[in-house]
Short mmCIF file of C-alpha atoms in Angstrom, two decimals:
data_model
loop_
_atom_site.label_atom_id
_atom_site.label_comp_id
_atom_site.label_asym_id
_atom_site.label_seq_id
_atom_site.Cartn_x
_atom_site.Cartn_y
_atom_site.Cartn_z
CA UNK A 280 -5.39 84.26 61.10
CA UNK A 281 -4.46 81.50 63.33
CA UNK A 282 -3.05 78.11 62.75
CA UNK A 283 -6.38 76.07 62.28
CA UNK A 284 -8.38 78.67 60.20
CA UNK A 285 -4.93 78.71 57.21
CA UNK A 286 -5.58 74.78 57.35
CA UNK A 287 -9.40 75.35 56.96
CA UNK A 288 -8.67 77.59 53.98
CA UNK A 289 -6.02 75.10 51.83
CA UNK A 290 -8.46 72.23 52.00
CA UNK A 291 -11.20 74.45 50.83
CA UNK A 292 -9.19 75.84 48.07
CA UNK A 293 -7.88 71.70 47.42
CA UNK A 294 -11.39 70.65 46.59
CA UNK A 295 -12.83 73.52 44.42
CA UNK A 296 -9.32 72.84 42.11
CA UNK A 297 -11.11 69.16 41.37
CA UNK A 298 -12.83 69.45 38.48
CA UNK A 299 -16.64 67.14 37.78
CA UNK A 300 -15.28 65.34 34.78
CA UNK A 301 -12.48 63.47 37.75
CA UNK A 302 -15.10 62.51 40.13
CA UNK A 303 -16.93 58.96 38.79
CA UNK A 304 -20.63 59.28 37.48
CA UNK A 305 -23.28 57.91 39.39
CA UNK A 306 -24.72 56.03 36.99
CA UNK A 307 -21.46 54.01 35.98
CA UNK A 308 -20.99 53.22 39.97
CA UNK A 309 -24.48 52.03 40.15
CA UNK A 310 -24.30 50.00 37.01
CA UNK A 311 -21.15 48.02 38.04
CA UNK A 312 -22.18 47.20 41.10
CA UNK A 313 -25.12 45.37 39.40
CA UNK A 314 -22.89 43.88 37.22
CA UNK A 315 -20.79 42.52 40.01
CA UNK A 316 -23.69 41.85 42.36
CA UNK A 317 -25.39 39.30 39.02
CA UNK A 318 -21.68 37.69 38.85
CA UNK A 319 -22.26 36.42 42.17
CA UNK A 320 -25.28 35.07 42.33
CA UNK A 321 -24.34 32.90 39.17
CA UNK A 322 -25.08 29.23 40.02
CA UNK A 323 -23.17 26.80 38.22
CA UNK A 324 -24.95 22.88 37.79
CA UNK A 325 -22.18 20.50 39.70
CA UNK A 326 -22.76 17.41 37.83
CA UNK A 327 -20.23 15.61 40.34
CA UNK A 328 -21.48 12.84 41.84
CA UNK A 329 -24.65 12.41 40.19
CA UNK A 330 -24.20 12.69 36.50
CA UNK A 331 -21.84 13.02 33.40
CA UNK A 332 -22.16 15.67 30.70
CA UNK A 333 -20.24 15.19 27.51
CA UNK A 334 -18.56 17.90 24.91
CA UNK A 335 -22.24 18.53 23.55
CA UNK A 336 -23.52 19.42 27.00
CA UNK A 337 -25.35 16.07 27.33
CA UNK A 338 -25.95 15.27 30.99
CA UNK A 339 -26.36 11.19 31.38
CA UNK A 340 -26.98 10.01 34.63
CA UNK A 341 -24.65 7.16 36.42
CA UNK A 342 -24.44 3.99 35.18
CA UNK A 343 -25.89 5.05 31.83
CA UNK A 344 -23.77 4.55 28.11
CA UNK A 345 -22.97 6.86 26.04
CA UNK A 346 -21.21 7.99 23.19
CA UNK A 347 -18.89 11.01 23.46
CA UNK A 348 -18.49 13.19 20.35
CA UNK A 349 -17.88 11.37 17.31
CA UNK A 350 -15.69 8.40 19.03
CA UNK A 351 -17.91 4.27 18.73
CA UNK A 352 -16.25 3.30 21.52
CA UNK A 353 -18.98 3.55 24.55
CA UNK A 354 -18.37 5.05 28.29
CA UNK A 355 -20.22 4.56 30.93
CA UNK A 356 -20.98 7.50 33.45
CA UNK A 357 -19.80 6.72 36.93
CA UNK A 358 -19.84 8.36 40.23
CA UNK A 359 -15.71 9.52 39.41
CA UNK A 360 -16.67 10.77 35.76
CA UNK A 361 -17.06 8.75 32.28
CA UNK A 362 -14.92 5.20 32.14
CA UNK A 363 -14.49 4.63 28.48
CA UNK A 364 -13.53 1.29 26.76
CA UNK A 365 -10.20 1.74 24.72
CA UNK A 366 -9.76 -2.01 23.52
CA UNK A 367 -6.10 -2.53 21.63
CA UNK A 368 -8.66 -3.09 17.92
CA UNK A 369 -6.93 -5.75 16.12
CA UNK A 370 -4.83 -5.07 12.80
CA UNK A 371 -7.07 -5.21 9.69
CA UNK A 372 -6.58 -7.60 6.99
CA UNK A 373 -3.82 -5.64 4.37
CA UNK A 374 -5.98 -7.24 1.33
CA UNK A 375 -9.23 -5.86 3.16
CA UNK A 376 -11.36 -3.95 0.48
CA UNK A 377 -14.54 -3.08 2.70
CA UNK A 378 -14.26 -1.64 6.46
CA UNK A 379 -17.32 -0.91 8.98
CA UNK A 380 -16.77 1.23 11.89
CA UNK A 381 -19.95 0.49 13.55
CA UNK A 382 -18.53 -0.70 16.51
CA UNK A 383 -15.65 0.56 18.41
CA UNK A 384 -12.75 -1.21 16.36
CA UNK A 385 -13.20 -0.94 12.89
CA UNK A 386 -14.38 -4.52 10.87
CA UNK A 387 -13.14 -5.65 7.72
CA UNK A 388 -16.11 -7.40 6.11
CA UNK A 389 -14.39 -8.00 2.68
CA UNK A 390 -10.99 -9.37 1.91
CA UNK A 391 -9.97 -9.72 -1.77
CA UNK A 392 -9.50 -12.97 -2.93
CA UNK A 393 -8.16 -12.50 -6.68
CA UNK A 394 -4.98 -11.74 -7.96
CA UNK A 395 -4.05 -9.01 -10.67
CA UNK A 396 -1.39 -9.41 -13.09
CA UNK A 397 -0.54 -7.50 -15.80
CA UNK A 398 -4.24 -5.30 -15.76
CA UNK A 399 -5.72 -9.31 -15.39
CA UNK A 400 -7.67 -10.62 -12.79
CA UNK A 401 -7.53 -14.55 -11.31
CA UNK A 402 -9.40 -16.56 -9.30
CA UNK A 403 -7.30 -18.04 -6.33
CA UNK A 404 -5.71 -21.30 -7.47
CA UNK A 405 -6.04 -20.13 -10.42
CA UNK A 406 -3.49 -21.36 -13.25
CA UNK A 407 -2.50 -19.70 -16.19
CA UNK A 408 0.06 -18.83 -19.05
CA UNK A 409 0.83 -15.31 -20.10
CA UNK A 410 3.02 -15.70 -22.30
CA UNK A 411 4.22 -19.30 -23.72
CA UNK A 412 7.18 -19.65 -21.37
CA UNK A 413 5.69 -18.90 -18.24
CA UNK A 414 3.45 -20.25 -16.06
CA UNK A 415 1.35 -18.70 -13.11
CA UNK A 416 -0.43 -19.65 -10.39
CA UNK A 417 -2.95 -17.17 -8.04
CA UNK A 418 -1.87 -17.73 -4.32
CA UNK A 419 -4.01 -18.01 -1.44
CA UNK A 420 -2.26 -14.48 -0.11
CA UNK A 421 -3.40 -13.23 -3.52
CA UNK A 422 0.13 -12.50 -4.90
CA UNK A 423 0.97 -14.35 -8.29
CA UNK A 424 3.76 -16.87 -8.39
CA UNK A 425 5.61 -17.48 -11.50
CA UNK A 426 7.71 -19.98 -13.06
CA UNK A 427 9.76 -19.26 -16.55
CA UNK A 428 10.50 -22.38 -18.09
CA UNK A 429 14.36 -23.05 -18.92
CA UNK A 430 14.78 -23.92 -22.36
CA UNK A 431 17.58 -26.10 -23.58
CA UNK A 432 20.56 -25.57 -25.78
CA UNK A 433 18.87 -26.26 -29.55
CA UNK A 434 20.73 -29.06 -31.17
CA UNK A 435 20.85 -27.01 -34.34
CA UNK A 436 21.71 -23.83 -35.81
CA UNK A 437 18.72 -22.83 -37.88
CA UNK A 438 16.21 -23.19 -34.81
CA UNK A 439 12.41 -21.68 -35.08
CA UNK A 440 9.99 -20.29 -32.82
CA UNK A 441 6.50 -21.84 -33.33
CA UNK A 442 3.26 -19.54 -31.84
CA UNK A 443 2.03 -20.61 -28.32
CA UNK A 444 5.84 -22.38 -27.76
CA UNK A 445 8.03 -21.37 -25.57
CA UNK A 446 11.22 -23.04 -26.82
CA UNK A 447 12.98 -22.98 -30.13
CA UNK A 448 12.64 -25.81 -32.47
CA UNK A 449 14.90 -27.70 -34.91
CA UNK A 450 12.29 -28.51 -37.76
CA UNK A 451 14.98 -30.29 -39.22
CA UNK A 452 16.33 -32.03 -37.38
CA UNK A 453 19.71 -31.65 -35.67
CA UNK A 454 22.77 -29.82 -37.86
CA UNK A 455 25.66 -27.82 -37.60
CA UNK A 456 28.03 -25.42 -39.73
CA UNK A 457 30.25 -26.48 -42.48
CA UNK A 458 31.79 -22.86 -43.61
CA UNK A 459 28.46 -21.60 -44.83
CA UNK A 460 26.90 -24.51 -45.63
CA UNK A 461 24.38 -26.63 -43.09
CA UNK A 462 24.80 -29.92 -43.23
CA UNK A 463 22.90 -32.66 -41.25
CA UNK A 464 24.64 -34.51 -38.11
CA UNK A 465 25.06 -37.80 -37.71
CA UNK A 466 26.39 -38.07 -41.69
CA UNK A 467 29.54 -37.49 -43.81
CA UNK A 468 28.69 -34.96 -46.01
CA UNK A 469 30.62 -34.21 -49.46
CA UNK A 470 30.42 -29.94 -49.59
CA UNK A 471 32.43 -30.08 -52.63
CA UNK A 472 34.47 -32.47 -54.75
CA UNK A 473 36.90 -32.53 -52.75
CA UNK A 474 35.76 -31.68 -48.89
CA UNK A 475 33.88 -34.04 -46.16
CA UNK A 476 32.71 -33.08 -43.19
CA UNK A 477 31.07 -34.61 -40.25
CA UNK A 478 29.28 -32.52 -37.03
CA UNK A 479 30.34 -32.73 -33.84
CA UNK A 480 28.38 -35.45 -31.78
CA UNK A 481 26.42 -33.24 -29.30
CA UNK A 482 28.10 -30.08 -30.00
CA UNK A 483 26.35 -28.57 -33.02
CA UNK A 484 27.16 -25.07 -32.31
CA UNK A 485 30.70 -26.06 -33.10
CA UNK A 486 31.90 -26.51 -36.89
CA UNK A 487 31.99 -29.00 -38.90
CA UNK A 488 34.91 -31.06 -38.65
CA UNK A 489 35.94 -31.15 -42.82
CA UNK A 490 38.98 -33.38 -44.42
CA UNK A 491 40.01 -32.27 -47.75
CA UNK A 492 41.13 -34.77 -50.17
CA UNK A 493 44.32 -34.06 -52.68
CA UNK A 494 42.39 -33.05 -55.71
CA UNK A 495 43.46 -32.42 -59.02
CA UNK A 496 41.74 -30.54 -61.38
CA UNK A 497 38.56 -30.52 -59.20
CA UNK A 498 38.44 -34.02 -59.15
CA UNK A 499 39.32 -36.41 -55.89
CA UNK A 500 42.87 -38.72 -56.26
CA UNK A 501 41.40 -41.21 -54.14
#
């Protein structure tokens, strides 16, 4: 056997050792090529130049407004893609009870002007007294301003609190302490047979001031 027949015979014996099952199936050859031939013939709409589309797939042509998604601010479609307007919206009012976003900056069409205080409500300007030593006015920036009233030193020792005042009262007038006793200012005041006393002038919190008189049997020498 020469040279060229042995070469014959190996490839021969090569391809009968390749079984079916590792040689491709028709079929599957002819069905990716028609996937692969319908991939190219694809043709893609090229919007550029001539119209916008938005995130919806919405094609507007140039120079028309629009809307894109859920944004109010409007955009115009233009030959180099949407121009939007992003305005710098101005700060809303921090007392602002009602907004509308109707446009593209939100609109505060309600301020409140009252004031609450204490689980009240007041009218701005308005004046008023919640308890009898203060009293309240209802600013313009609806805050509450308040003023407690500064009550004086009582020129007595017994004062009283009358409803709706604010400050103590001396019903009787001005007095101060002699030991336990209260005795009226302004007087000499026998406490006992033998004691006088007198209150300070001005300074009724202090005690009387009291001069005992040499007594004798209860009864004064003098």
């Amino acid at each position: 056997m020469g040279p060229l027949l042995s070469a014959a015979f190996v490839l021969l014996l090569a391809l009968s050792a390749v079984s079916p099952a590792s040689v491709g199936n028709p079929e599957d050859y002819a069905a990716d090529e028609a996937e692969r031939t319908a991939s190219e013939n694809i043709v893609f709409d090229d919007y550029r130049g001539k119209g916008c589309v938005d995130d919806s797939g919405f094609v507007y042509k140039l120079g028309e407004r629009f809307y894109p998604g859920h944004s109010n601010c409007p955009c115009v479609c233009t030959e180099d893609g949407p121009v939007c307007d992003q305005p710098e919206c101005p700060k809303l009012h921090p007392k602002c009870t009602k907004v509308e976003h109707n446009g593209c900056c939100p609109q505060c069409k309600e301020v409140k002007n009252f004031c609450e205080y204490r689980g009240k409500t007041y009218k701005i300007l308005e004046e008023f007294k919640p308890s009898p030593c203060e009293w309240c006015r209802c600013e313009p920036n609806n805050e509450v301003h308040c003023v407690v009233s500064d009550c004086a030193v009582p020129e007595c020792v017994n004062p009283v609190y009358e409803p709706e005042q604010c400050c103590p009262i001396c019903k009787n007038g001005p007095n101060c302490f002699a030991g336990t006793t209260i005795i009226p200012a302004g007087i000499e005041v026998k406490v006992d047979d033998c004691t006088i006393c007198r209150c300070h002038n001005g300074d009724w919190w202090k005690p009387a001031q009291c001069l005992r008189r040499e007594c004798l049997n209860g009864q004064s020498l003098s």
